[in-house]
């Protein structure tokens, strides 16, 4: 047994990153049961490929005890035999050689504090100008490589994107993923030649002449869309050029070729228009170091394992039925139960915080949407209207006008404000079939919409309350790290300078009172008012746009909203839009991926699965299940298969509490209990497990 005093360096296996960050005690192999992730303990020496299992010259592999799971990680420092470790390696660097680890297994008992952990942090285009330049130049180098290999290929656009780059090509020959190796090899040659990148300014006429000379019709269309002067071209050596505003690296040799990977081939319509030609899009990723690429690959693989579309099917949570139509969600019993829990908690918190709940229609006369401005500004996202008794009706794309109708139902006094209303309102928005994506992009979804009608002097206080509500909801669901943006007045806007200044100041002061760090997006507000947008960070570091708080001066004016002030004059209230979860469908998908389908006990669709050893114990199991259900514990009995298979199925279906029942348990009126988080609890009474489950659910903790 090793103690913490003799360990100098602990290196985590790549997949352990996710377990530590999400607080899991175990990880699942695909199609199998639980496994204990491994860590590598290093002394001074030669690194991961050392054959010396326990000497001071190599790494030793240990099984991890549950006390080890505290945070997301790459490296932690301790002491081993009082000597300093020479090798400090990140989580990503272990990806390639984890299979060569020594096989010796020992248990260690040690606690690691948050301060002793160094997280893997990948740079972004925003934080690293060098990375952005590498990615942009990679797009050009890839296009040059493609045209060398496929001379008939015509290039279109090739930007950098969040995790890399892409380029669209019009080609007679269809590309497949197997062709990417050949293209990457050609890219490596271009990179190896260390060709200079040269910026040139030309007239519009000269650019058009050159484009026609090389027969690139798409470039002519791009040239026509460029409104600024002069026209800039970037050359790679003297062999290839493209219309481009930059930026780029100085020479192709500045691209770290081992940190570049071509990923997939996909189809894309020119200009996103299905009536235009279908192009072939090659996606690639690029980083500053090979180590960063490996870290990205680990996270990408983990994201694939967590994909809510696959887990939704594997765990029988929901489905998208093409026979019924794309982008329409069918909630299965287990998924519907989780949704019910989410919505029930949402309603409870809103009622506690002074909101009134609403239910409003799914359709309204088209005139309402014209008055709100949605028909003029949002028509392309709305479904065609329908005729009902010679009047035109419209499926709702938003809930706002309906909440306004309730506000207008009677003349309001200043004493009634603020008036807070909220609704889980289903809306319908047109999405092209190519844009649909699981629960993240659908055609019918439920927004957690809320609106506050208040006095100008109440804006700051109400925004603080919304942020408090946001923090309570998101943190309860496990999201405690946020990225916050405050967006200010754009060039085109409604409302006077005074009210814009007052509202923006109120938002800023509310954020500062919360103590939240935030960035300012100058001019990024809506035309009708400033806003706060909140992104949440999930278990593997991805950020998701989730909550929004928007001040609106436009709709109160359009609908002539008023209240009677202290001087008996009618004045216009301020309207605040806010959504905390965004949409229930999208938030559910984020939850599934955050927890990899392994929901905390209070959210789990099933709390307890009772498994009889033989059919003789089935009646007892059903009696216990009935008692548990009567106490609001979600229980089920599963039998009819071999015991080993029933246990394995419970593991793969991520059931939080498994109770095995044999003759001994029936005789003693007990259960043999195993939990996913805490392991074996042994033989316990039904009353005791009831108390434990109810306490864990009430505290939203673990069992």
XYZ file of C-alpha atoms in Angstrom, residues 358 360-361 364 367-369 371-372 399-410 412 419 453 558-559 561 575:
28
model
C -49.331 30.884 -17.432
C -51.417 30.237 -23.495
C -52.593 28.997 -26.945
C -53.161 33.098 -32.844
C -52.555 40.060 -37.233
C -51.064 39.572 -33.753
C -47.723 38.535 -35.260
C -48.381 43.843 -34.749
C -45.529 42.320 -32.744
C -44.584 33.422 -26.432
C -44.062 37.160 -25.857
C -47.223 38.527 -27.571
C -49.394 36.126 -25.561
C -47.967 37.306 -22.241
C -48.510 40.873 -23.388
C -52.178 40.070 -24.055
C -52.540 38.957 -20.435
C -50.857 42.154 -19.200
C -53.252 44.204 -21.350
C -56.313 42.365 -20.109
C -56.801 45.060 -17.463
C -52.455 48.102 -14.417
C -45.568 41.778 -12.638
C -43.278 44.165 -16.575
C -45.909 48.408 -30.340
C -48.693 47.149 -28.091
C -48.658 48.992 -22.891
C -40.515 44.706 -20.364
